[in-house]
Structure formats: C-alpha cells, structure tokens
Tab-separated table of N, CA, C and O in Angstrom:
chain	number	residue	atom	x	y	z
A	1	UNK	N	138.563	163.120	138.567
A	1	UNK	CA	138.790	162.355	139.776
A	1	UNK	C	138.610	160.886	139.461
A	1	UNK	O	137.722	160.564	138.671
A	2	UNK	N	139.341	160.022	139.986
A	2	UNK	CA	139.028	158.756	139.761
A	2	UNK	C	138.350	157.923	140.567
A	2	UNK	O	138.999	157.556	141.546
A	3	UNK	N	137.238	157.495	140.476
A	3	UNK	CA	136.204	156.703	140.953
A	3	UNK	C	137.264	155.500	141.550
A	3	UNK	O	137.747	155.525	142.682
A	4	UNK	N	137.548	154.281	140.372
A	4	UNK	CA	137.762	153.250	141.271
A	4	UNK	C	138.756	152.587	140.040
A	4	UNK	O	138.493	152.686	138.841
A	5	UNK	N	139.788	151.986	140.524
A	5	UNK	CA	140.841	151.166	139.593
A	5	UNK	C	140.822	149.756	140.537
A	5	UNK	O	140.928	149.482	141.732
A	6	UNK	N	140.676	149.232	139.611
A	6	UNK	CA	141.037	147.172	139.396
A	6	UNK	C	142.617	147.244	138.605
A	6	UNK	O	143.076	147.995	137.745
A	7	UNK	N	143.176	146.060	139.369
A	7	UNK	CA	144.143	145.897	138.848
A	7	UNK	C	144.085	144.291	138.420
A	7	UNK	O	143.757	143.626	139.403
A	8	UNK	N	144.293	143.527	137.313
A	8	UNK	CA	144.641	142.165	136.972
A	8	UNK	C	145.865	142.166	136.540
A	8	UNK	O	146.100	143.060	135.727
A	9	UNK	N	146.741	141.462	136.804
A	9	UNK	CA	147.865	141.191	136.530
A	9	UNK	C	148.778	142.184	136.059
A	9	UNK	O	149.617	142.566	136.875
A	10	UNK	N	148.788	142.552	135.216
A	10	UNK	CA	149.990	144.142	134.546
A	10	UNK	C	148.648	144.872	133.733
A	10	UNK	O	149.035	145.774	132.990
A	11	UNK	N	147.287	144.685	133.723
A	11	UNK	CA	146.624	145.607	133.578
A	11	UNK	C	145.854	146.341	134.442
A	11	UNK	O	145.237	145.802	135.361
A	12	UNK	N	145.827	147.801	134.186
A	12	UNK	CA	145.338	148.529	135.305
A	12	UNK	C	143.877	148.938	134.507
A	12	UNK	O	143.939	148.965	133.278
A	13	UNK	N	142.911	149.172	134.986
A	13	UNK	CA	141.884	149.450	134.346
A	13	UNK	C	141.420	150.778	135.459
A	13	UNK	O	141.716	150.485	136.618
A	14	UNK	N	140.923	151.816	135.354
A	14	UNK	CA	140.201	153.219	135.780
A	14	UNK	C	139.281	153.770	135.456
A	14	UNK	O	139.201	153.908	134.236
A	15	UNK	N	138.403	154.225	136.091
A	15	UNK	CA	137.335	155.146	135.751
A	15	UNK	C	137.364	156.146	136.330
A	15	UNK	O	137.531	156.129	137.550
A	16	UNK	N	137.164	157.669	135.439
A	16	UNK	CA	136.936	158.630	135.422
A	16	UNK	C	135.657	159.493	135.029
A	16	UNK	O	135.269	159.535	133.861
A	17	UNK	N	135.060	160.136	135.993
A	17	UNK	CA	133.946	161.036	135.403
A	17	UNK	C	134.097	162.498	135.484
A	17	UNK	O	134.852	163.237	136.115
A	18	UNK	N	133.427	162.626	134.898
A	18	UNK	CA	133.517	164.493	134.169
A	18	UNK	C	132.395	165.069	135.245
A	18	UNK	O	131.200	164.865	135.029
A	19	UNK	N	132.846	165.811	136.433
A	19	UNK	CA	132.075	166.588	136.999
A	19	UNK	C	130.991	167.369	136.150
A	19	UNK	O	131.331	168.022	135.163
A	20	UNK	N	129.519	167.270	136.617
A	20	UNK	CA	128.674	168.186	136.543
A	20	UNK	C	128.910	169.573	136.679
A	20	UNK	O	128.723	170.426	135.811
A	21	UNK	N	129.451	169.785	138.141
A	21	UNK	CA	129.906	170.964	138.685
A	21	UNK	C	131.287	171.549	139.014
A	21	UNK	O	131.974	170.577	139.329
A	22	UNK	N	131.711	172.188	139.061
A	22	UNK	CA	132.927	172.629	139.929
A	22	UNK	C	132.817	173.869	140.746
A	22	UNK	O	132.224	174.900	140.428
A	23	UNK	N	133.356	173.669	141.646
A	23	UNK	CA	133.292	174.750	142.549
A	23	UNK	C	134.563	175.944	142.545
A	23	UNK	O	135.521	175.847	141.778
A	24	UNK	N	134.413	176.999	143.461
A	24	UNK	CA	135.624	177.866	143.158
A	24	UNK	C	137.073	177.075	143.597
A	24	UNK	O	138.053	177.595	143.064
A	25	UNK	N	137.364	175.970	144.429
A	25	UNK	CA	138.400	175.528	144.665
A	25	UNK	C	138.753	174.424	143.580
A	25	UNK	O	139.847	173.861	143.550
A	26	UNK	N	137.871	174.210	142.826
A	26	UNK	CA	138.522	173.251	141.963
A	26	UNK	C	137.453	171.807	141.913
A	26	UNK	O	137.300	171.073	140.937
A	27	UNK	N	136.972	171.709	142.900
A	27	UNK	CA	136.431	170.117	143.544
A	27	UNK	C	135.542	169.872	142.298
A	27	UNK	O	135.476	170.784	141.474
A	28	UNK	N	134.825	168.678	142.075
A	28	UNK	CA	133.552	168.484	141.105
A	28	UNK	C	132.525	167.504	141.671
A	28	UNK	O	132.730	166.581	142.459
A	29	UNK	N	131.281	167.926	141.063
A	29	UNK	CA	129.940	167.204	141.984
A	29	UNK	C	129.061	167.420	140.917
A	29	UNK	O	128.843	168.338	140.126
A	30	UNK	N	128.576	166.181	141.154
A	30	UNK	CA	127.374	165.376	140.175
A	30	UNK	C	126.523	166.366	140.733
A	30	UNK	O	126.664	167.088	141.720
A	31	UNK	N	125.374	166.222	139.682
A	31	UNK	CA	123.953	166.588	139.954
A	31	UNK	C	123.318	166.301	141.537
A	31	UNK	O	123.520	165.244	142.134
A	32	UNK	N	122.655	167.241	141.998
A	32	UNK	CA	122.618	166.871	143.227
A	32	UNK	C	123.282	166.822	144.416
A	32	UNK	O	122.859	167.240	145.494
A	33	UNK	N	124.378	166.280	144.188
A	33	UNK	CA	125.188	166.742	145.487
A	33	UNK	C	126.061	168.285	145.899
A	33	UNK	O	126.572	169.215	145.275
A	34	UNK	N	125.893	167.946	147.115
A	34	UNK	CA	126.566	169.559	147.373
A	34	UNK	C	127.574	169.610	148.091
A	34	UNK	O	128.277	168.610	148.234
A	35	UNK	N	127.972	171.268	148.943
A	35	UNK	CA	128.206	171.169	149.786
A	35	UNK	C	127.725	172.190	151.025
A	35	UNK	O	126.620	172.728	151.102
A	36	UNK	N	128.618	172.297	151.792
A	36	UNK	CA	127.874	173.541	152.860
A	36	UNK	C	129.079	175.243	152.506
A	36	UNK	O	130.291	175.210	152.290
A	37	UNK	N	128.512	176.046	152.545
A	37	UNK	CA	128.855	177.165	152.206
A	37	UNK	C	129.939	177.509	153.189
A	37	UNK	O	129.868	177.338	154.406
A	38	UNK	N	131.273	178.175	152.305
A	38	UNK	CA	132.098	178.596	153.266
A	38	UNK	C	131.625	180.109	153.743
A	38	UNK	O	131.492	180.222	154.962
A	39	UNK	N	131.417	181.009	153.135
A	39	UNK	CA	130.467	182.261	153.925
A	39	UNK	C	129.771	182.243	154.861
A	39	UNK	O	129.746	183.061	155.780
A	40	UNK	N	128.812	180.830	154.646
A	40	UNK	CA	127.355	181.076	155.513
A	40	UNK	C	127.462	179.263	155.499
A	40	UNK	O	127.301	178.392	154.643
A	41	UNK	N	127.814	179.293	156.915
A	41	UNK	CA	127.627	177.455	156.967
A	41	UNK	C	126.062	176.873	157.146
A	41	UNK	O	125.849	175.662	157.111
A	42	UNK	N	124.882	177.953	157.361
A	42	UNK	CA	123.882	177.258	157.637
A	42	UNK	C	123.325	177.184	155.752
A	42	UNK	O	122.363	176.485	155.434
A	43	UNK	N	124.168	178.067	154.638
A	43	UNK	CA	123.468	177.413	153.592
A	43	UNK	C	124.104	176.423	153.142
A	43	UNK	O	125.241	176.140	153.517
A	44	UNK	N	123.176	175.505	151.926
A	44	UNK	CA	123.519	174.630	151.522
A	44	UNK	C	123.461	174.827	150.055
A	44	UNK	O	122.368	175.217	149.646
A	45	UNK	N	124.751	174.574	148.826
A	45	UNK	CA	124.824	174.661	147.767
A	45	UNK	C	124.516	173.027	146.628
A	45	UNK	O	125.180	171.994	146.708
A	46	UNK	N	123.823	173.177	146.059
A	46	UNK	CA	123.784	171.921	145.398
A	46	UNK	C	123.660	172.309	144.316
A	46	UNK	O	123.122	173.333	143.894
A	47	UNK	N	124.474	170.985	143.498
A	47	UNK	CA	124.746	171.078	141.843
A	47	UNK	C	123.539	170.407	141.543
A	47	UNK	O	122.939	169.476	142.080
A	48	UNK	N	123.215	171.527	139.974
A	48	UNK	CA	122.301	171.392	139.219
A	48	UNK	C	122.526	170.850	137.608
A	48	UNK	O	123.552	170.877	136.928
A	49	UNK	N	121.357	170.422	137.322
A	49	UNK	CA	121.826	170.402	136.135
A	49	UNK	C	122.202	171.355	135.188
A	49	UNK	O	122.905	170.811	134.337
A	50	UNK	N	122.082	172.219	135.028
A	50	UNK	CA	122.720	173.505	134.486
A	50	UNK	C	123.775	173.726	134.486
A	50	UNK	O	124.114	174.662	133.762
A	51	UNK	N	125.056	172.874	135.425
A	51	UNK	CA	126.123	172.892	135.816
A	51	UNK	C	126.635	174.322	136.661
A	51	UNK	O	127.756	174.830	136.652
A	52	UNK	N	125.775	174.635	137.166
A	52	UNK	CA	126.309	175.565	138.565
A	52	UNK	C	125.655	174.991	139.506
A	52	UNK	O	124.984	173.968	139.371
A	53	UNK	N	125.906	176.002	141.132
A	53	UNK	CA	125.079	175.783	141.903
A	53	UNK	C	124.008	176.319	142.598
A	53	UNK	O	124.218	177.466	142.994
A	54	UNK	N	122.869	175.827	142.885
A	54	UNK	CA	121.773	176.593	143.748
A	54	UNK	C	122.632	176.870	145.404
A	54	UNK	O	123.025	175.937	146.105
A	55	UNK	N	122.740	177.951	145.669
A	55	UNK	CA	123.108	178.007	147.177
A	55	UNK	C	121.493	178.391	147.984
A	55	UNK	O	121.007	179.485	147.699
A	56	UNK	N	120.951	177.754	148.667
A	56	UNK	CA	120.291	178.184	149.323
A	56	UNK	C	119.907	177.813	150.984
A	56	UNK	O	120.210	176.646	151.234
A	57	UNK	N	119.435	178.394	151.917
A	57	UNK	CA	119.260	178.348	153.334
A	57	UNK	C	117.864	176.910	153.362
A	57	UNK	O	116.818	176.533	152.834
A	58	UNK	N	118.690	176.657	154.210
A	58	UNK	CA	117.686	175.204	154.557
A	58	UNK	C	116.558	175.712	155.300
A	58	UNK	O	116.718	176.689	156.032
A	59	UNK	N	114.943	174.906	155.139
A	59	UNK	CA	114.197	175.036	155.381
A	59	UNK	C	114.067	174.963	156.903
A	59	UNK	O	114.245	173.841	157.378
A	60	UNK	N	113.787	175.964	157.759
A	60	UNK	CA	113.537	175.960	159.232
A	60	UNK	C	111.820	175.848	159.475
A	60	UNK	O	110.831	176.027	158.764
A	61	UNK	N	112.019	175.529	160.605
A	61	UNK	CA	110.412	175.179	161.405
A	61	UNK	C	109.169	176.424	161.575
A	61	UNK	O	107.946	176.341	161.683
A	62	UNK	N	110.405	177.945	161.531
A	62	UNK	CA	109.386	178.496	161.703
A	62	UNK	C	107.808	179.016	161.004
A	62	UNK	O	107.562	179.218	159.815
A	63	UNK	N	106.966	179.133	162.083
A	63	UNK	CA	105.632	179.664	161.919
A	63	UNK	C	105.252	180.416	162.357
A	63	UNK	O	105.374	180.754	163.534
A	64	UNK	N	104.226	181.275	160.874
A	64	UNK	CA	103.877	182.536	161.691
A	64	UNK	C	102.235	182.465	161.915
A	64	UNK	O	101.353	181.801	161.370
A	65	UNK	N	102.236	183.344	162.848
A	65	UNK	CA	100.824	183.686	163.036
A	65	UNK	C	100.043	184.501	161.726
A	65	UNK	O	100.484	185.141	160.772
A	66	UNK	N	98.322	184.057	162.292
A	66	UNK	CA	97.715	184.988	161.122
A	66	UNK	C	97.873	186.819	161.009
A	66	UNK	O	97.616	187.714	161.814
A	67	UNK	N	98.429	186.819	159.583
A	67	UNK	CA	98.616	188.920	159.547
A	67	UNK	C	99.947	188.595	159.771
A	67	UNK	O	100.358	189.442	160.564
A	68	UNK	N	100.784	187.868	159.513
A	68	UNK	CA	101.982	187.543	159.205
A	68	UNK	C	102.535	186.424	158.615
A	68	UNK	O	101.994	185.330	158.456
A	69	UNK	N	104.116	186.910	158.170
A	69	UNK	CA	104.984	186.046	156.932
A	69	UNK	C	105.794	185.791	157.329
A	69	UNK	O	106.252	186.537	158.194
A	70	UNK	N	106.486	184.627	156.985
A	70	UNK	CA	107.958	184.632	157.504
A	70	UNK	C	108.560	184.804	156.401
A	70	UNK	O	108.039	184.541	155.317
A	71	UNK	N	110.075	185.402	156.582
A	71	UNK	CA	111.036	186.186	155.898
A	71	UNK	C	112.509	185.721	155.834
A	71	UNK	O	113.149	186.166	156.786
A	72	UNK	N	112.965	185.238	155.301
A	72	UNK	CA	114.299	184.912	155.552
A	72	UNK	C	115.294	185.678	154.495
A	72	UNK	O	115.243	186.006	153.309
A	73	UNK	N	116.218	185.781	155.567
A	73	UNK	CA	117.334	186.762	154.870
A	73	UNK	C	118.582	185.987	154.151
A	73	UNK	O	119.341	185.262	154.793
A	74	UNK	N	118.718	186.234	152.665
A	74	UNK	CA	119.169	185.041	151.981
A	74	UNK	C	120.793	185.243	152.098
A	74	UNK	O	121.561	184.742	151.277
A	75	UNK	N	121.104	185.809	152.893
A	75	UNK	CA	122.549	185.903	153.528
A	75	UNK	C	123.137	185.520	154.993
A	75	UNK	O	124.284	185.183	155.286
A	76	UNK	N	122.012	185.673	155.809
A	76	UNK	CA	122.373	184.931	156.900
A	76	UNK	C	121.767	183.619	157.283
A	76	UNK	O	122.192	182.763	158.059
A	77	UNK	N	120.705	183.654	156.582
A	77	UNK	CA	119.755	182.367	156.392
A	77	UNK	C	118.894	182.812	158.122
A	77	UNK	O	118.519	181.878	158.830
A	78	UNK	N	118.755	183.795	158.436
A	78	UNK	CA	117.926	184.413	159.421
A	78	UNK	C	116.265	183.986	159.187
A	78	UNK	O	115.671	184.348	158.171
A	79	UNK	N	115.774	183.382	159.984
A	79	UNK	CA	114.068	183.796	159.842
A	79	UNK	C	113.348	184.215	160.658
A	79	UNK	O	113.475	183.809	161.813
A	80	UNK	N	112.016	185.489	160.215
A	80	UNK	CA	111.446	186.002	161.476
A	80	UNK	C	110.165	186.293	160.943
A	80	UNK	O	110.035	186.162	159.725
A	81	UNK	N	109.269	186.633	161.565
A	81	UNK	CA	107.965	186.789	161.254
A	81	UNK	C	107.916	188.359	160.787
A	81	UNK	O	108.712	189.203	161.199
A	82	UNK	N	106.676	188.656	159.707
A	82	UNK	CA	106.828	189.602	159.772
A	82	UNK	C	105.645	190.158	159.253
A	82	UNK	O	104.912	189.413	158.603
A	83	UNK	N	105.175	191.901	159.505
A	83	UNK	CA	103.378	191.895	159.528
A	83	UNK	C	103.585	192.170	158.120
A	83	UNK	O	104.424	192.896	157.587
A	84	UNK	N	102.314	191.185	157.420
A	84	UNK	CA	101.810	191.667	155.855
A	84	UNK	C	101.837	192.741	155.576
A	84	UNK	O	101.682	193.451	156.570
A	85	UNK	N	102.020	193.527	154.260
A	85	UNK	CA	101.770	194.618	153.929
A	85	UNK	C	100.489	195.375	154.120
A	85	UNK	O	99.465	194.956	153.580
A	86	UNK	N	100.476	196.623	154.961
A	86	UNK	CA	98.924	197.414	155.181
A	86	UNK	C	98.450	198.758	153.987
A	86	UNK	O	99.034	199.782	153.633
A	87	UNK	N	97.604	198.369	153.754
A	87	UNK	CA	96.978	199.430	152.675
A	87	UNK	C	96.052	200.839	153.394
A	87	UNK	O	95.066	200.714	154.120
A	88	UNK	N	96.526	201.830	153.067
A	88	UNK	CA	96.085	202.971	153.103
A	88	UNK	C	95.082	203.739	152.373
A	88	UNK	O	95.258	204.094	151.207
A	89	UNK	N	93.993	204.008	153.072
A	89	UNK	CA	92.859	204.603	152.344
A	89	UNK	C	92.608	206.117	152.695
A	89	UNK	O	92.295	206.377	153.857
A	90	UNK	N	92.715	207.077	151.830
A	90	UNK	CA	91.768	208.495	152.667
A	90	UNK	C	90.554	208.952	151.641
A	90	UNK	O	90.391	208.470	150.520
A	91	UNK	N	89.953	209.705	152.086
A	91	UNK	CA	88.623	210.167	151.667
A	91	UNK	C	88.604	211.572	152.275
A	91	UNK	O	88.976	211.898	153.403
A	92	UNK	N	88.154	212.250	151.411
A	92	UNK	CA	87.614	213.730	152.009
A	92	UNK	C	88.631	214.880	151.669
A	92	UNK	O	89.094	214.887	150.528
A	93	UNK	N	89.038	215.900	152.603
A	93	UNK	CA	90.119	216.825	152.137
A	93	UNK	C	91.119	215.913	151.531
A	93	UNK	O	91.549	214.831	151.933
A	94	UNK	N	91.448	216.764	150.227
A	94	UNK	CA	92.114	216.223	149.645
A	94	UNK	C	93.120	216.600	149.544
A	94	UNK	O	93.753	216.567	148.488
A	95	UNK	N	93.653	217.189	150.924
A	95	UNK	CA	95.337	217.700	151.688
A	95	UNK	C	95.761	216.473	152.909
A	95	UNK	O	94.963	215.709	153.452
A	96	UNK	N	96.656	216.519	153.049
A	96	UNK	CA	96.805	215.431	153.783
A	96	UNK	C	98.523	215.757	154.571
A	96	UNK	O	99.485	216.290	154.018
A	97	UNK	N	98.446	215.269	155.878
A	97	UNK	CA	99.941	215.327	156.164
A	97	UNK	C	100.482	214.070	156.362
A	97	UNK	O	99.652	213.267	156.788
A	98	UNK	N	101.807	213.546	156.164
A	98	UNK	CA	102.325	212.174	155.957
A	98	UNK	C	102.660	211.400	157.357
A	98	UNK	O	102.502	211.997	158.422
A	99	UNK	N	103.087	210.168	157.323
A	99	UNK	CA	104.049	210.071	158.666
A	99	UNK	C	105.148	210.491	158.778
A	99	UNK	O	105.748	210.574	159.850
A	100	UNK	N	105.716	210.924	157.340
A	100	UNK	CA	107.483	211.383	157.404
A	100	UNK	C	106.987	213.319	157.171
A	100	UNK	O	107.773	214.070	156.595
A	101	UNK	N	106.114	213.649	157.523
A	101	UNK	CA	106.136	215.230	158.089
A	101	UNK	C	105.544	215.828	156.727
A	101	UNK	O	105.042	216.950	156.795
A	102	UNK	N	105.560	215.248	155.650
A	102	UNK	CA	105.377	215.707	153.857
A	102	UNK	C	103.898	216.330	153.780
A	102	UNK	O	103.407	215.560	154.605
A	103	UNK	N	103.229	216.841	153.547
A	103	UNK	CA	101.934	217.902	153.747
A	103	UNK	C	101.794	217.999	151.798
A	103	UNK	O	102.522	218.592	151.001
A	104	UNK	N	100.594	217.175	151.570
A	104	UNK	CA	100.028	216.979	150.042
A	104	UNK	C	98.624	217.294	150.037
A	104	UNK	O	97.977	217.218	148.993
C-alpha cells in the first residue's frame, strides 16, 4: 500500500511498507492495529508481532460476587457470573448413590 507520494517536477518519489499482517481479504496492518471481527463484531482482532492476529472480546464491566467467576464465551464475547467449582467429600459406607442415579 502506499503511504504517501511527493511529486517535484517530473520526479515522483513513494513510499511503501510491508504489512506486519494480512488479513483473509487481503488488507495489511502494522503491529498493533486492528480490526473488528466480521463473525463477531463485539471482538476485536489485533496484529501482533508474530505476524498474525490476536482476536479477542473486549474487556466488559462485569462483576461478580464472592463464590463466583465471571466467564466469557470466546465466541459470542457473552459474560456471566458463575458459581466456583464445589468439592465433594464422603466418609463412612463406602457405597454410595450418585446424582446421575450410578450406585458405587
């Protein structure tokens, strides 16, 4: 792509830079810049130095309460609270019946 041409008299002078990135349509982007996702417009893709891109969901406000996480779903860029993982203890007979009906 060409940045910027000066012209003096019958000389033309141009600059060209070599994209960092390219995207699937062709376009190119420096380090850092991005764009917004055609799938999912709430993510945002930015070129890295690695020469691809990070696609990821922009940081939202939400907060959770204590005994919960928030979760975001890296496809809709959804966020919701959600309860920590609970640990299970037994003691004693060492038969047991499950919540899904299973008898050990």
């Amino acid at each position: 792509a060409v940045v910027s041409t000066q012209s003096r008299g019958d000389v033309f002078l141009s600059c060209e830079y070599a994209p960092d990135c390219v995207d699937s349509e062709g376009k190119g982007y420096l380090v850092e810049q991005g764009y917004v996702d055609d799938v999912n417009p709430l993510k945002i893709c930015t070129c890295k130095d690695s020469g691809s891109f990070d696609c990821a969901c922009p940081n939202d406000d939400l907060v959770c309460s204590g005994g919960s996480s928030k979760w975001t779903d890296d496809d809709t860029c959804e966020s919701k609270c959600v309860k920590d993982p609970g640990y299970c203890y037994s003691s004693g007979d060492p038969h047991y019946l499950t919540f899904d009906g299973k008898y050990y």
